[in-house]
Amino acid sequence: MAHRVAMGLTNTAIAGKLDVSPLPVPTHLRRISAKLDVPTRAAMVAVIADSEPPDLAPRDRGGNVLRAGRETDAEADGLPIPKIFA
């Protein structure tokens, strides 16, 4: 939700993007502000701009990042991989 604030969306627009009622949005933003220890939306945006983006890289069962050319879980387990997935 805080990233939507950083995009410049209003509370109503944030609620629309998340497909929720606009009523709880200010409460959630106050809680986010409290956790980030910032008093305003502008300060929230500044904190977000300075933070690292979340790491959304695909991972194997051991938590290791999967990269191109790396064996998949199925290959590591010795399972055959159907041609449609190879």
PDB file of N, CA, C and O in Angstrom:
ATOM      1  N   MET A   1       0.823  -1.182   0.000  1.00  0.00           N
ATOM      2  CA  MET A   1       0.000   0.000   0.000  1.00  0.00           C
ATOM      3  C   MET A   1       0.873   1.255   0.000  1.00  0.00           C
ATOM      4  O   MET A   1       0.548   2.215  -0.675  1.00  0.00           O
ATOM      5  N   ALA A   2       1.965   1.216   0.722  1.00  0.00           N
ATOM      6  CA  ALA A   2       2.845   2.384   0.787  1.00  0.00           C
ATOM      7  C   ALA A   2       3.440   2.696  -0.581  1.00  0.00           C
ATOM      8  O   ALA A   2       3.665   3.862  -0.907  1.00  0.00           O
ATOM      9  N   HIS A   3       3.686   1.657  -1.391  1.00  0.00           N
ATOM     10  CA  HIS A   3       4.220   1.907  -2.729  1.00  0.00           C
ATOM     11  C   HIS A   3       3.201   2.625  -3.605  1.00  0.00           C
ATOM     12  O   HIS A   3       3.557   3.393  -4.483  1.00  0.00           O
ATOM     13  N   ARG A   4       1.933   2.402  -3.347  1.00  0.00           N
ATOM     14  CA  ARG A   4       0.901   3.117  -4.095  1.00  0.00           C
ATOM     15  C   ARG A   4       0.863   4.580  -3.681  1.00  0.00           C
ATOM     16  O   ARG A   4       0.574   5.444  -4.494  1.00  0.00           O
ATOM     17  N   VAL A   5       1.160   4.865  -2.420  1.00  0.00           N
ATOM     18  CA  VAL A   5       1.293   6.254  -1.979  1.00  0.00           C
ATOM     19  C   VAL A   5       2.453   6.897  -2.719  1.00  0.00           C
ATOM     20  O   VAL A   5       2.353   8.026  -3.206  1.00  0.00           O
ATOM     21  N   ALA A   6       3.554   6.164  -2.849  1.00  0.00           N
ATOM     22  CA  ALA A   6       4.727   6.685  -3.553  1.00  0.00           C
ATOM     23  C   ALA A   6       4.422   6.947  -5.023  1.00  0.00           C
ATOM     24  O   ALA A   6       5.053   7.802  -5.645  1.00  0.00           O
ATOM     25  N   MET A   7       3.451   6.216  -5.580  1.00  0.00           N
ATOM     26  CA  MET A   7       3.051   6.445  -6.966  1.00  0.00           C
ATOM     27  C   MET A   7       2.170   7.682  -7.091  1.00  0.00           C
ATOM     28  O   MET A   7       1.833   8.100  -8.190  1.00  0.00           O
ATOM     29  N   GLY A   8       1.784   8.270  -5.950  1.00  0.00           N
ATOM     30  CA  GLY A   8       0.975   9.487  -5.963  1.00  0.00           C
ATOM     31  C   GLY A   8      -0.523   9.247  -5.946  1.00  0.00           C
ATOM     32  O   GLY A   8      -1.298  10.165  -6.189  1.00  0.00           O
ATOM     33  N   LEU A   9      -0.940   8.021  -5.648  1.00  0.00           N
ATOM     34  CA  LEU A   9      -2.365   7.715  -5.635  1.00  0.00           C
ATOM     35  C   LEU A   9      -3.040   8.255  -4.383  1.00  0.00           C
ATOM     36  O   LEU A   9      -2.453   8.293  -3.307  1.00  0.00           O
ATOM     37  N   THR A  10      -4.289   8.659  -4.537  1.00  0.00           N
ATOM     38  CA  THR A  10      -5.088   9.094  -3.394  1.00  0.00           C
ATOM     39  C   THR A  10      -5.593   7.876  -2.651  1.00  0.00           C
ATOM     40  O   THR A  10      -5.514   6.738  -3.147  1.00  0.00           O
ATOM     41  N   ASN A  11      -6.161   8.083  -1.466  1.00  0.00           N
ATOM     42  CA  ASN A  11      -6.712   6.965  -0.694  1.00  0.00           C
ATOM     43  C   ASN A  11      -7.795   6.239  -1.492  1.00  0.00           C
ATOM     44  O   ASN A  11      -7.854   5.010  -1.493  1.00  0.00           O
ATOM     45  N   THR A  12      -8.638   6.998  -2.176  1.00  0.00           N
ATOM     46  CA  THR A  12      -9.706   6.392  -2.971  1.00  0.00           C
ATOM     47  C   THR A  12      -9.132   5.577  -4.120  1.00  0.00           C
ATOM     48  O   THR A  12      -9.598   4.469  -4.409  1.00  0.00           O
ATOM     49  N   ALA A  13      -8.101   6.099  -4.774  1.00  0.00           N
ATOM     50  CA  ALA A  13      -7.472   5.373  -5.882  1.00  0.00           C
ATOM     51  C   ALA A  13      -6.772   4.114  -5.378  1.00  0.00           C
ATOM     52  O   ALA A  13      -6.808   3.072  -6.041  1.00  0.00           O
ATOM     53  N   ILE A  14      -6.138   4.196  -4.204  1.00  0.00           N
ATOM     54  CA  ILE A  14      -5.489   3.019  -3.613  1.00  0.00           C
ATOM     55  C   ILE A  14      -6.536   1.947  -3.343  1.00  0.00           C
ATOM     56  O   ILE A  14      -6.342   0.778  -3.678  1.00  0.00           O
ATOM     57  N   ALA A  15      -7.660   2.343  -2.764  1.00  0.00           N
ATOM     58  CA  ALA A  15      -8.734   1.393  -2.480  1.00  0.00           C
ATOM     59  C   ALA A  15      -9.240   0.761  -3.775  1.00  0.00           C
ATOM     60  O   ALA A  15      -9.490  -0.453  -3.827  1.00  0.00           O
ATOM     61  N   GLY A  16      -9.366   1.549  -4.820  1.00  0.00           N
ATOM     62  CA  GLY A  16      -9.810   1.018  -6.103  1.00  0.00           C
ATOM     63  C   GLY A  16      -8.837   0.020  -6.683  1.00  0.00           C
ATOM     64  O   GLY A  16      -9.237  -1.023  -7.214  1.00  0.00           O
ATOM     65  N   LYS A  17      -7.529   0.302  -6.587  1.00  0.00           N
ATOM     66  CA  LYS A  17      -6.518  -0.617  -7.105  1.00  0.00           C
ATOM     67  C   LYS A  17      -6.507  -1.931  -6.333  1.00  0.00           C
ATOM     68  O   LYS A  17      -6.250  -2.988  -6.886  1.00  0.00           O
ATOM     69  N   LEU A  18      -6.766  -1.859  -5.021  1.00  0.00           N
ATOM     70  CA  LEU A  18      -6.754  -3.048  -4.181  1.00  0.00           C
ATOM     71  C   LEU A  18      -8.120  -3.725  -4.097  1.00  0.00           C
ATOM     72  O   LEU A  18      -8.253  -4.765  -3.464  1.00  0.00           O
ATOM     73  N   ASP A  19      -9.121  -3.100  -4.735  1.00  0.00           N
ATOM     74  CA  ASP A  19     -10.486  -3.622  -4.740  1.00  0.00           C
ATOM     75  C   ASP A  19     -11.025  -3.802  -3.321  1.00  0.00           C
ATOM     76  O   ASP A  19     -11.541  -4.859  -2.963  1.00  0.00           O
ATOM     77  N   VAL A  20     -10.834  -2.758  -2.504  1.00  0.00           N
ATOM     78  CA  VAL A  20     -11.358  -2.739  -1.143  1.00  0.00           C
ATOM     79  C   VAL A  20     -12.106  -1.440  -0.928  1.00  0.00           C
ATOM     80  O   VAL A  20     -12.017  -0.508  -1.723  1.00  0.00           O
ATOM     81  N   SER A  21     -12.836  -1.348   0.176  1.00  0.00           N
ATOM     82  CA  SER A  21     -13.524  -0.117   0.539  1.00  0.00           C
ATOM     83  C   SER A  21     -12.489   0.955   0.867  1.00  0.00           C
ATOM     84  O   SER A  21     -11.429   0.659   1.432  1.00  0.00           O
ATOM     85  N   PRO A  22     -12.759   2.223   0.542  1.00  0.00           N
ATOM     86  CA  PRO A  22     -11.812   3.292   0.881  1.00  0.00           C
ATOM     87  C   PRO A  22     -11.710   3.575   2.385  1.00  0.00           C
ATOM     88  O   PRO A  22     -10.753   4.198   2.827  1.00  0.00           O
ATOM     89  N   LEU A  23     -12.657   3.096   3.166  1.00  0.00           N
ATOM     90  CA  LEU A  23     -12.677   3.428   4.597  1.00  0.00           C
ATOM     91  C   LEU A  23     -11.455   2.944   5.377  1.00  0.00           C
ATOM     92  O   LEU A  23     -10.946   3.679   6.220  1.00  0.00           O
ATOM     93  N   PRO A  24     -10.937   1.734   5.171  1.00  0.00           N
ATOM     94  CA  PRO A  24      -9.792   1.295   5.972  1.00  0.00           C
ATOM     95  C   PRO A  24      -8.434   1.810   5.490  1.00  0.00           C
ATOM     96  O   PRO A  24      -7.434   1.658   6.188  1.00  0.00           O
ATOM     97  N   VAL A  25      -8.384   2.425   4.323  1.00  0.00           N
ATOM     98  CA  VAL A  25      -7.096   2.857   3.769  1.00  0.00           C
ATOM     99  C   VAL A  25      -6.365   3.832   4.694  1.00  0.00           C
ATOM    100  O   VAL A  25      -5.180   3.640   4.985  1.00  0.00           O
ATOM    101  N   PRO A  26      -7.029   4.888   5.204  1.00  0.00           N
ATOM    102  CA  PRO A  26      -6.305   5.798   6.108  1.00  0.00           C
ATOM    103  C   PRO A  26      -5.767   5.107   7.358  1.00  0.00           C
ATOM    104  O   PRO A  26      -4.659   5.411   7.816  1.00  0.00           O
ATOM    105  N   THR A  27      -6.511   4.148   7.887  1.00  0.00           N
ATOM    106  CA  THR A  27      -6.048   3.413   9.067  1.00  0.00           C
ATOM    107  C   THR A  27      -4.787   2.621   8.742  1.00  0.00           C
ATOM    108  O   THR A  27      -3.817   2.643   9.500  1.00  0.00           O
ATOM    109  N   HIS A  28      -4.804   1.940   7.604  1.00  0.00           N
ATOM    110  CA  HIS A  28      -3.618   1.173   7.207  1.00  0.00           C
ATOM    111  C   HIS A  28      -2.429   2.098   6.976  1.00  0.00           C
ATOM    112  O   HIS A  28      -1.305   1.780   7.382  1.00  0.00           O
ATOM    113  N   LEU A  29      -2.657   3.232   6.364  1.00  0.00           N
ATOM    114  CA  LEU A  29      -1.554   4.169   6.117  1.00  0.00           C
ATOM    115  C   LEU A  29      -1.010   4.749   7.422  1.00  0.00           C
ATOM    116  O   LEU A  29       0.199   4.949   7.559  1.00  0.00           O
ATOM    117  N   ARG A  30      -1.882   4.998   8.404  1.00  0.00           N
ATOM    118  CA  ARG A  30      -1.406   5.461   9.722  1.00  0.00           C
ATOM    119  C   ARG A  30      -0.544   4.393  10.377  1.00  0.00           C
ATOM    120  O   ARG A  30       0.500   4.695  10.973  1.00  0.00           O
ATOM    121  N   ARG A  31      -0.942   3.141  10.252  1.00  0.00           N
ATOM    122  CA  ARG A  31      -0.158   2.045  10.840  1.00  0.00           C
ATOM    123  C   ARG A  31       1.194   1.899  10.140  1.00  0.00           C
ATOM    124  O   ARG A  31       2.215   1.658  10.787  1.00  0.00           O
ATOM    125  N   ILE A  32       1.196   2.044   8.830  1.00  0.00           N
ATOM    126  CA  ILE A  32       2.452   1.992   8.087  1.00  0.00           C
ATOM    127  C   ILE A  32       3.344   3.151   8.511  1.00  0.00           C
ATOM    128  O   ILE A  32       4.542   2.976   8.742  1.00  0.00           O
ATOM    129  N   SER A  33       2.761   4.357   8.634  1.00  0.00           N
ATOM    130  CA  SER A  33       3.530   5.526   9.071  1.00  0.00           C
ATOM    131  C   SER A  33       4.135   5.310  10.448  1.00  0.00           C
ATOM    132  O   SER A  33       5.281   5.686  10.702  1.00  0.00           O
ATOM    133  N   ALA A  34       3.361   4.698  11.335  1.00  0.00           N
ATOM    134  CA  ALA A  34       3.866   4.432  12.682  1.00  0.00           C
ATOM    135  C   ALA A  34       5.022   3.439  12.645  1.00  0.00           C
ATOM    136  O   ALA A  34       6.027   3.615  13.337  1.00  0.00           O
ATOM    137  N   LYS A  35       4.911   2.384  11.815  1.00  0.00           N
ATOM    138  CA  LYS A  35       5.982   1.392  11.723  1.00  0.00           C
ATOM    139  C   LYS A  35       7.242   1.993  11.107  1.00  0.00           C
ATOM    140  O   LYS A  35       8.360   1.622  11.481  1.00  0.00           O
ATOM    141  N   LEU A  36       7.058   2.893  10.145  1.00  0.00           N
ATOM    142  CA  LEU A  36       8.206   3.538   9.514  1.00  0.00           C
ATOM    143  C   LEU A  36       8.706   4.730  10.325  1.00  0.00           C
ATOM    144  O   LEU A  36       9.745   5.299  10.017  1.00  0.00           O
ATOM    145  N   ASP A  37       7.930   5.117  11.349  1.00  0.00           N
ATOM    146  CA  ASP A  37       8.246   6.268  12.201  1.00  0.00           C
ATOM    147  C   ASP A  37       8.356   7.552  11.382  1.00  0.00           C
ATOM    148  O   ASP A  37       9.331   8.295  11.480  1.00  0.00           O
ATOM    149  N   VAL A  38       7.339   7.776  10.546  1.00  0.00           N
ATOM    150  CA  VAL A  38       7.276   8.992   9.728  1.00  0.00           C
ATOM    151  C   VAL A  38       5.928   9.667   9.949  1.00  0.00           C
ATOM    152  O   VAL A  38       4.910   8.996  10.125  1.00  0.00           O
ATOM    153  N   PRO A  39       5.893  11.027   9.951  1.00  0.00           N
ATOM    154  CA  PRO A  39       4.650  11.729  10.252  1.00  0.00           C
ATOM    155  C   PRO A  39       3.759  12.021   9.043  1.00  0.00           C
ATOM    156  O   PRO A  39       2.572  12.287   9.205  1.00  0.00           O
ATOM    157  N   THR A  40       4.300  11.998   7.832  1.00  0.00           N
ATOM    158  CA  THR A  40       3.527  12.418   6.663  1.00  0.00           C
ATOM    159  C   THR A  40       3.660  11.432   5.507  1.00  0.00           C
ATOM    160  O   THR A  40       4.561  10.596   5.478  1.00  0.00           O
ATOM    161  N   ARG A  41       2.779  11.605   4.524  1.00  0.00           N
ATOM    162  CA  ARG A  41       2.847  10.791   3.311  1.00  0.00           C
ATOM    163  C   ARG A  41       4.151  11.058   2.571  1.00  0.00           C
ATOM    164  O   ARG A  41       4.771  10.142   2.037  1.00  0.00           O
ATOM    165  N   ALA A  42       4.566  12.322   2.546  1.00  0.00           N
ATOM    166  CA  ALA A  42       5.812  12.682   1.858  1.00  0.00           C
ATOM    167  C   ALA A  42       7.013  11.985   2.505  1.00  0.00           C
ATOM    168  O   ALA A  42       7.907  11.487   1.806  1.00  0.00           O
ATOM    169  N   ALA A  43       7.026  11.935   3.823  1.00  0.00           N
ATOM    170  CA  ALA A  43       8.118  11.251   4.522  1.00  0.00           C
ATOM    171  C   ALA A  43       8.066   9.753   4.248  1.00  0.00           C
ATOM    172  O   ALA A  43       9.105   9.100   4.103  1.00  0.00           O
ATOM    173  N   MET A  44       6.855   9.193   4.140  1.00  0.00           N
ATOM    174  CA  MET A  44       6.706   7.786   3.816  1.00  0.00           C
ATOM    175  C   MET A  44       7.300   7.507   2.435  1.00  0.00           C
ATOM    176  O   MET A  44       8.025   6.529   2.238  1.00  0.00           O
ATOM    177  N   VAL A  45       7.016   8.382   1.485  1.00  0.00           N
ATOM    178  CA  VAL A  45       7.550   8.228   0.128  1.00  0.00           C
ATOM    179  C   VAL A  45       9.072   8.307   0.141  1.00  0.00           C
ATOM    180  O   VAL A  45       9.752   7.530  -0.536  1.00  0.00           O
ATOM    181  N   ALA A  46       9.632   9.204   0.940  1.00  0.00           N
ATOM    182  CA  ALA A  46      11.089   9.336   1.022  1.00  0.00           C
ATOM    183  C   ALA A  46      11.722   8.061   1.575  1.00  0.00           C
ATOM    184  O   ALA A  46      12.756   7.608   1.078  1.00  0.00           O
ATOM    185  N   VAL A  47      11.107   7.476   2.589  1.00  0.00           N
ATOM    186  CA  VAL A  47      11.635   6.233   3.159  1.00  0.00           C
ATOM    187  C   VAL A  47      11.577   5.114   2.129  1.00  0.00           C
ATOM    188  O   VAL A  47      12.528   4.349   1.962  1.00  0.00           O
ATOM    189  N   ILE A  48      10.480   5.039   1.414  1.00  0.00           N
ATOM    190  CA  ILE A  48      10.323   3.996   0.405  1.00  0.00           C
ATOM    191  C   ILE A  48      11.325   4.187  -0.726  1.00  0.00           C
ATOM    192  O   ILE A  48      11.918   3.230  -1.222  1.00  0.00           O
ATOM    193  N   ALA A  49      11.548   5.429  -1.127  1.00  0.00           N
ATOM    194  CA  ALA A  49      12.491   5.713  -2.214  1.00  0.00           C
ATOM    195  C   ALA A  49      13.915   5.319  -1.826  1.00  0.00           C
ATOM    196  O   ALA A  49      14.695   4.909  -2.681  1.00  0.00           O
ATOM    197  N   ASP A  50      14.248   5.432  -0.555  1.00  0.00           N
ATOM    198  CA  ASP A  50      15.592   5.081  -0.084  1.00  0.00           C
ATOM    199  C   ASP A  50      15.760   3.598   0.203  1.00  0.00           C
ATOM    200  O   ASP A  50      16.873   3.128   0.418  1.00  0.00           O
ATOM    201  N   SER A  51      14.669   2.843   0.210  1.00  0.00           N
ATOM    202  CA  SER A  51      14.752   1.424   0.559  1.00  0.00           C
ATOM    203  C   SER A  51      15.007   0.574  -0.672  1.00  0.00           C
ATOM    204  O   SER A  51      14.759   0.979  -1.799  1.00  0.00           O
ATOM    205  N   GLU A  52      15.502  -0.615  -0.418  1.00  0.00           N
ATOM    206  CA  GLU A  52      15.735  -1.578  -1.487  1.00  0.00           C
ATOM    207  C   GLU A  52      14.399  -2.183  -1.901  1.00  0.00           C
ATOM    208  O   GLU A  52      13.556  -2.459  -1.051  1.00  0.00           O
ATOM    209  N   PRO A  53      14.191  -2.420  -3.185  1.00  0.00           N
ATOM    210  CA  PRO A  53      12.962  -3.099  -3.587  1.00  0.00           C
ATOM    211  C   PRO A  53      12.974  -4.536  -3.076  1.00  0.00           C
ATOM    212  O   PRO A  53      14.035  -5.112  -2.864  1.00  0.00           O
ATOM    213  N   PRO A  54      11.799  -5.102  -2.859  1.00  0.00           N
ATOM    214  CA  PRO A  54      11.763  -6.480  -2.360  1.00  0.00           C
ATOM    215  C   PRO A  54      12.369  -7.445  -3.374  1.00  0.00           C
ATOM    216  O   PRO A  54      12.254  -7.252  -4.582  1.00  0.00           O
ATOM    217  N   ASP A  55      13.013  -8.463  -2.878  1.00  0.00           N
ATOM    218  CA  ASP A  55      13.624  -9.476  -3.729  1.00  0.00           C
ATOM    219  C   ASP A  55      12.552 -10.502  -4.088  1.00  0.00           C
ATOM    220  O   ASP A  55      12.113 -11.270  -3.245  1.00  0.00           O
ATOM    221  N   LEU A  56      12.122 -10.490  -5.343  1.00  0.00           N
ATOM    222  CA  LEU A  56      11.061 -11.384  -5.786  1.00  0.00           C
ATOM    223  C   LEU A  56      11.578 -12.481  -6.701  1.00  0.00           C
ATOM    224  O   LEU A  56      10.816 -13.100  -7.428  1.00  0.00           O
ATOM    225  N   ALA A  57      12.884 -12.711  -6.663  1.00  0.00           N
ATOM    226  CA  ALA A  57      13.478 -13.729  -7.524  1.00  0.00           C
ATOM    227  C   ALA A  57      12.952 -15.103  -7.146  1.00  0.00           C
ATOM    228  O   ALA A  57      12.774 -15.407  -5.970  1.00  0.00           O
ATOM    229  N   PRO A  58      12.704 -15.958  -8.151  1.00  0.00           N
ATOM    230  CA  PRO A  58      12.247 -17.316  -7.837  1.00  0.00           C
ATOM    231  C   PRO A  58      13.324 -18.087  -7.082  1.00  0.00           C
ATOM    232  O   PRO A  58      14.508 -17.920  -7.341  1.00  0.00           O
ATOM    233  N   ARG A  59      12.886 -18.885  -6.135  1.00  0.00           N
ATOM    234  CA  ARG A  59      13.820 -19.624  -5.289  1.00  0.00           C
ATOM    235  C   ARG A  59      13.485 -21.109  -5.290  1.00  0.00           C
ATOM    236  O   ARG A  59      12.352 -21.497  -5.487  1.00  0.00           O
ATOM    237  N   ASP A  60      14.500 -21.923  -5.016  1.00  0.00           N
ATOM    238  CA  ASP A  60      14.267 -23.351  -4.888  1.00  0.00           C
ATOM    239  C   ASP A  60      13.829 -23.660  -3.455  1.00  0.00           C
ATOM    240  O   ASP A  60      13.683 -22.756  -2.637  1.00  0.00           O
ATOM    241  N   ARG A  61      13.639 -24.925  -3.147  1.00  0.00           N
ATOM    242  CA  ARG A  61      13.164 -25.303  -1.808  1.00  0.00           C
ATOM    243  C   ARG A  61      14.121 -24.909  -0.706  1.00  0.00           C
ATOM    244  O   ARG A  61      13.722 -24.705   0.431  1.00  0.00           O
ATOM    245  N   GLY A  62      15.398 -24.797  -1.017  1.00  0.00           N
ATOM    246  CA  GLY A  62      16.390 -24.422  -0.018  1.00  0.00           C
ATOM    247  C   GLY A  62      16.539 -22.921   0.162  1.00  0.00           C
ATOM    248  O   GLY A  62      17.341 -22.461   0.956  1.00  0.00           O
ATOM    249  N   GLY A  63      15.760 -22.128  -0.593  1.00  0.00           N
ATOM    250  CA  GLY A  63      15.834 -20.679  -0.483  1.00  0.00           C
ATOM    251  C   GLY A  63      16.870 -20.050  -1.390  1.00  0.00           C
ATOM    252  O   GLY A  63      17.093 -18.844  -1.351  1.00  0.00           O
ATOM    253  N   ASN A  64      17.520 -20.846  -2.236  1.00  0.00           N
ATOM    254  CA  ASN A  64      18.527 -20.326  -3.155  1.00  0.00           C
ATOM    255  C   ASN A  64      17.860 -19.746  -4.395  1.00  0.00           C
ATOM    256  O   ASN A  64      16.912 -20.316  -4.920  1.00  0.00           O
ATOM    257  N   VAL A  65      18.368 -18.619  -4.861  1.00  0.00           N
ATOM    258  CA  VAL A  65      17.812 -17.963  -6.042  1.00  0.00           C
ATOM    259  C   VAL A  65      18.064 -18.832  -7.267  1.00  0.00           C
ATOM    260  O   VAL A  65      19.178 -19.291  -7.504  1.00  0.00           O
ATOM    261  N   LEU A  66      16.994 -19.063  -8.036  1.00  0.00           N
ATOM    262  CA  LEU A  66      17.121 -19.814  -9.285  1.00  0.00           C
ATOM    263  C   LEU A  66      17.574 -18.860 -10.386  1.00  0.00           C
ATOM    264  O   LEU A  66      17.006 -17.801 -10.579  1.00  0.00           O
ATOM    265  N   ARG A  67      18.601 -19.232 -11.089  1.00  0.00           N
ATOM    266  CA  ARG A  67      19.114 -18.420 -12.189  1.00  0.00           C
ATOM    267  C   ARG A  67      19.078 -19.252 -13.463  1.00  0.00           C
ATOM    268  O   ARG A  67      18.967 -20.463 -13.426  1.00  0.00           O
ATOM    269  N   ALA A  68      19.191 -18.576 -14.582  1.00  0.00           N
ATOM    270  CA  ALA A  68      19.172 -19.271 -15.865  1.00  0.00           C
ATOM    271  C   ALA A  68      20.264 -20.333 -15.878  1.00  0.00           C
ATOM    272  O   ALA A  68      21.398 -20.090 -15.475  1.00  0.00           O
ATOM    273  N   GLY A  69      19.923 -21.523 -16.328  1.00  0.00           N
ATOM    274  CA  GLY A  69      20.888 -22.598 -16.426  1.00  0.00           C
ATOM    275  C   GLY A  69      21.038 -23.411 -15.161  1.00  0.00           C
ATOM    276  O   GLY A  69      21.737 -24.407 -15.145  1.00  0.00           O
ATOM    277  N   ARG A  70      20.398 -23.005 -14.097  1.00  0.00           N
ATOM    278  CA  ARG A  70      20.503 -23.763 -12.847  1.00  0.00           C
ATOM    279  C   ARG A  70      19.483 -24.885 -12.840  1.00  0.00           C
ATOM    280  O   ARG A  70      18.388 -24.748 -13.356  1.00  0.00           O
ATOM    281  N   GLU A  71      19.818 -25.984 -12.226  1.00  0.00           N
ATOM    282  CA  GLU A  71      18.880 -27.104 -12.215  1.00  0.00           C
ATOM    283  C   GLU A  71      17.650 -26.762 -11.391  1.00  0.00           C
ATOM    284  O   GLU A  71      17.699 -26.004 -10.422  1.00  0.00           O
ATOM    285  N   THR A  72      16.541 -27.303 -11.796  1.00  0.00           N
ATOM    286  CA  THR A  72      15.290 -27.083 -11.093  1.00  0.00           C
ATOM    287  C   THR A  72      15.165 -28.083  -9.948  1.00  0.00           C
ATOM    288  O   THR A  72      15.962 -29.007  -9.827  1.00  0.00           O
ATOM    289  N   ASP A  73      14.134 -27.930  -9.137  1.00  0.00           N
ATOM    290  CA  ASP A  73      13.888 -28.871  -8.049  1.00  0.00           C
ATOM    291  C   ASP A  73      13.714 -30.282  -8.594  1.00  0.00           C
ATOM    292  O   ASP A  73      14.203 -31.250  -8.022  1.00  0.00           O
ATOM    293  N   ALA A  74      12.988 -30.399  -9.716  1.00  0.00           N
ATOM    294  CA  ALA A  74      12.743 -31.720 -10.287  1.00  0.00           C
ATOM    295  C   ALA A  74      14.050 -32.363 -10.725  1.00  0.00           C
ATOM    296  O   ALA A  74      14.291 -33.544 -10.480  1.00  0.00           O
ATOM    297  N   GLU A  75      14.910 -31.591 -11.371  1.00  0.00           N
ATOM    298  CA  GLU A  75      16.197 -32.136 -11.802  1.00  0.00           C
ATOM    299  C   GLU A  75      17.048 -32.522 -10.598  1.00  0.00           C
ATOM    300  O   GLU A  75      17.716 -33.549 -10.600  1.00  0.00           O
ATOM    301  N   ALA A  76      17.036 -31.701  -9.571  1.00  0.00           N
ATOM    302  CA  ALA A  76      17.822 -31.989  -8.371  1.00  0.00           C
ATOM    303  C   ALA A  76      17.328 -33.255  -7.691  1.00  0.00           C
ATOM    304  O   ALA A  76      18.106 -34.000  -7.099  1.00  0.00           O
ATOM    305  N   ASP A  77      16.015 -33.511  -7.780  1.00  0.00           N
ATOM    306  CA  ASP A  77      15.445 -34.708  -7.173  1.00  0.00           C
ATOM    307  C   ASP A  77      15.552 -35.929  -8.082  1.00  0.00           C
ATOM    308  O   ASP A  77      15.122 -37.015  -7.725  1.00  0.00           O
ATOM    309  N   GLY A  78      16.121 -35.754  -9.293  1.00  0.00           N
ATOM    310  CA  GLY A  78      16.275 -36.862 -10.217  1.00  0.00           C
ATOM    311  C   GLY A  78      14.997 -37.242 -10.931  1.00  0.00           C
ATOM    312  O   GLY A  78      14.861 -38.352 -11.427  1.00  0.00           O
ATOM    313  N   LEU A  79      14.022 -36.332 -10.974  1.00  0.00           N
ATOM    314  CA  LEU A  79      12.760 -36.615 -11.638  1.00  0.00           C
ATOM    315  C   LEU A  79      12.835 -36.217 -13.104  1.00  0.00           C
ATOM    316  O   LEU A  79      13.487 -35.231 -13.445  1.00  0.00           O
ATOM    317  N   PRO A  80      12.167 -36.958 -13.970  1.00  0.00           N
ATOM    318  CA  PRO A  80      12.143 -36.567 -15.379  1.00  0.00           C
ATOM    319  C   PRO A  80      11.336 -35.281 -15.553  1.00  0.00           C
ATOM    320  O   PRO A  80      10.367 -35.065 -14.844  1.00  0.00           O
ATOM    321  N   ILE A  81      11.769 -34.457 -16.482  1.00  0.00           N
ATOM    322  CA  ILE A  81      11.064 -33.206 -16.741  1.00  0.00           C
ATOM    323  C   ILE A  81      10.363 -33.329 -18.086  1.00  0.00           C
ATOM    324  O   ILE A  81      11.009 -33.625 -19.096  1.00  0.00           O
ATOM    325  N   PRO A  82       9.049 -33.124 -18.128  1.00  0.00           N
ATOM    326  CA  PRO A  82       8.341 -33.188 -19.398  1.00  0.00           C
ATOM    327  C   PRO A  82       8.914 -32.177 -20.392  1.00  0.00           C
ATOM    328  O   PRO A  82       9.348 -31.090 -19.999  1.00  0.00           O
ATOM    329  N   LYS A  83       8.893 -32.515 -21.675  1.00  0.00           N
ATOM    330  CA  LYS A  83       9.485 -31.660 -22.700  1.00  0.00           C
ATOM    331  C   LYS A  83       8.851 -30.283 -22.745  1.00  0.00           C
ATOM    332  O   LYS A  83       9.495 -29.312 -23.082  1.00  0.00           O
ATOM    333  N   ILE A  84       7.571 -30.187 -22.380  1.00  0.00           N
ATOM    334  CA  ILE A  84       6.923 -28.879 -22.429  1.00  0.00           C
ATOM    335  C   ILE A  84       7.524 -27.922 -21.410  1.00  0.00           C
ATOM    336  O   ILE A  84       7.416 -26.716 -21.548  1.00  0.00           O
ATOM    337  N   PHE A  85       8.178 -28.439 -20.373  1.00  0.00           N
ATOM    338  CA  PHE A  85       8.788 -27.594 -19.355  1.00  0.00           C
ATOM    339  C   PHE A  85      10.288 -27.466 -19.513  1.00  0.00           C
ATOM    340  O   PHE A  85      10.922 -26.670 -18.834  1.00  0.00           O
ATOM    341  N   ALA A  86      10.888 -28.262 -20.374  1.00  0.00           N
ATOM    342  CA  ALA A  86      12.336 -28.242 -20.531  1.00  0.00           C
ATOM    343  C   ALA A  86      12.784 -27.096 -21.416  1.00  0.00           C
ATOM    344  O   ALA A  86      12.088 -26.545 -22.156  1.00  0.00           O
TER     345      ALA A  86
END
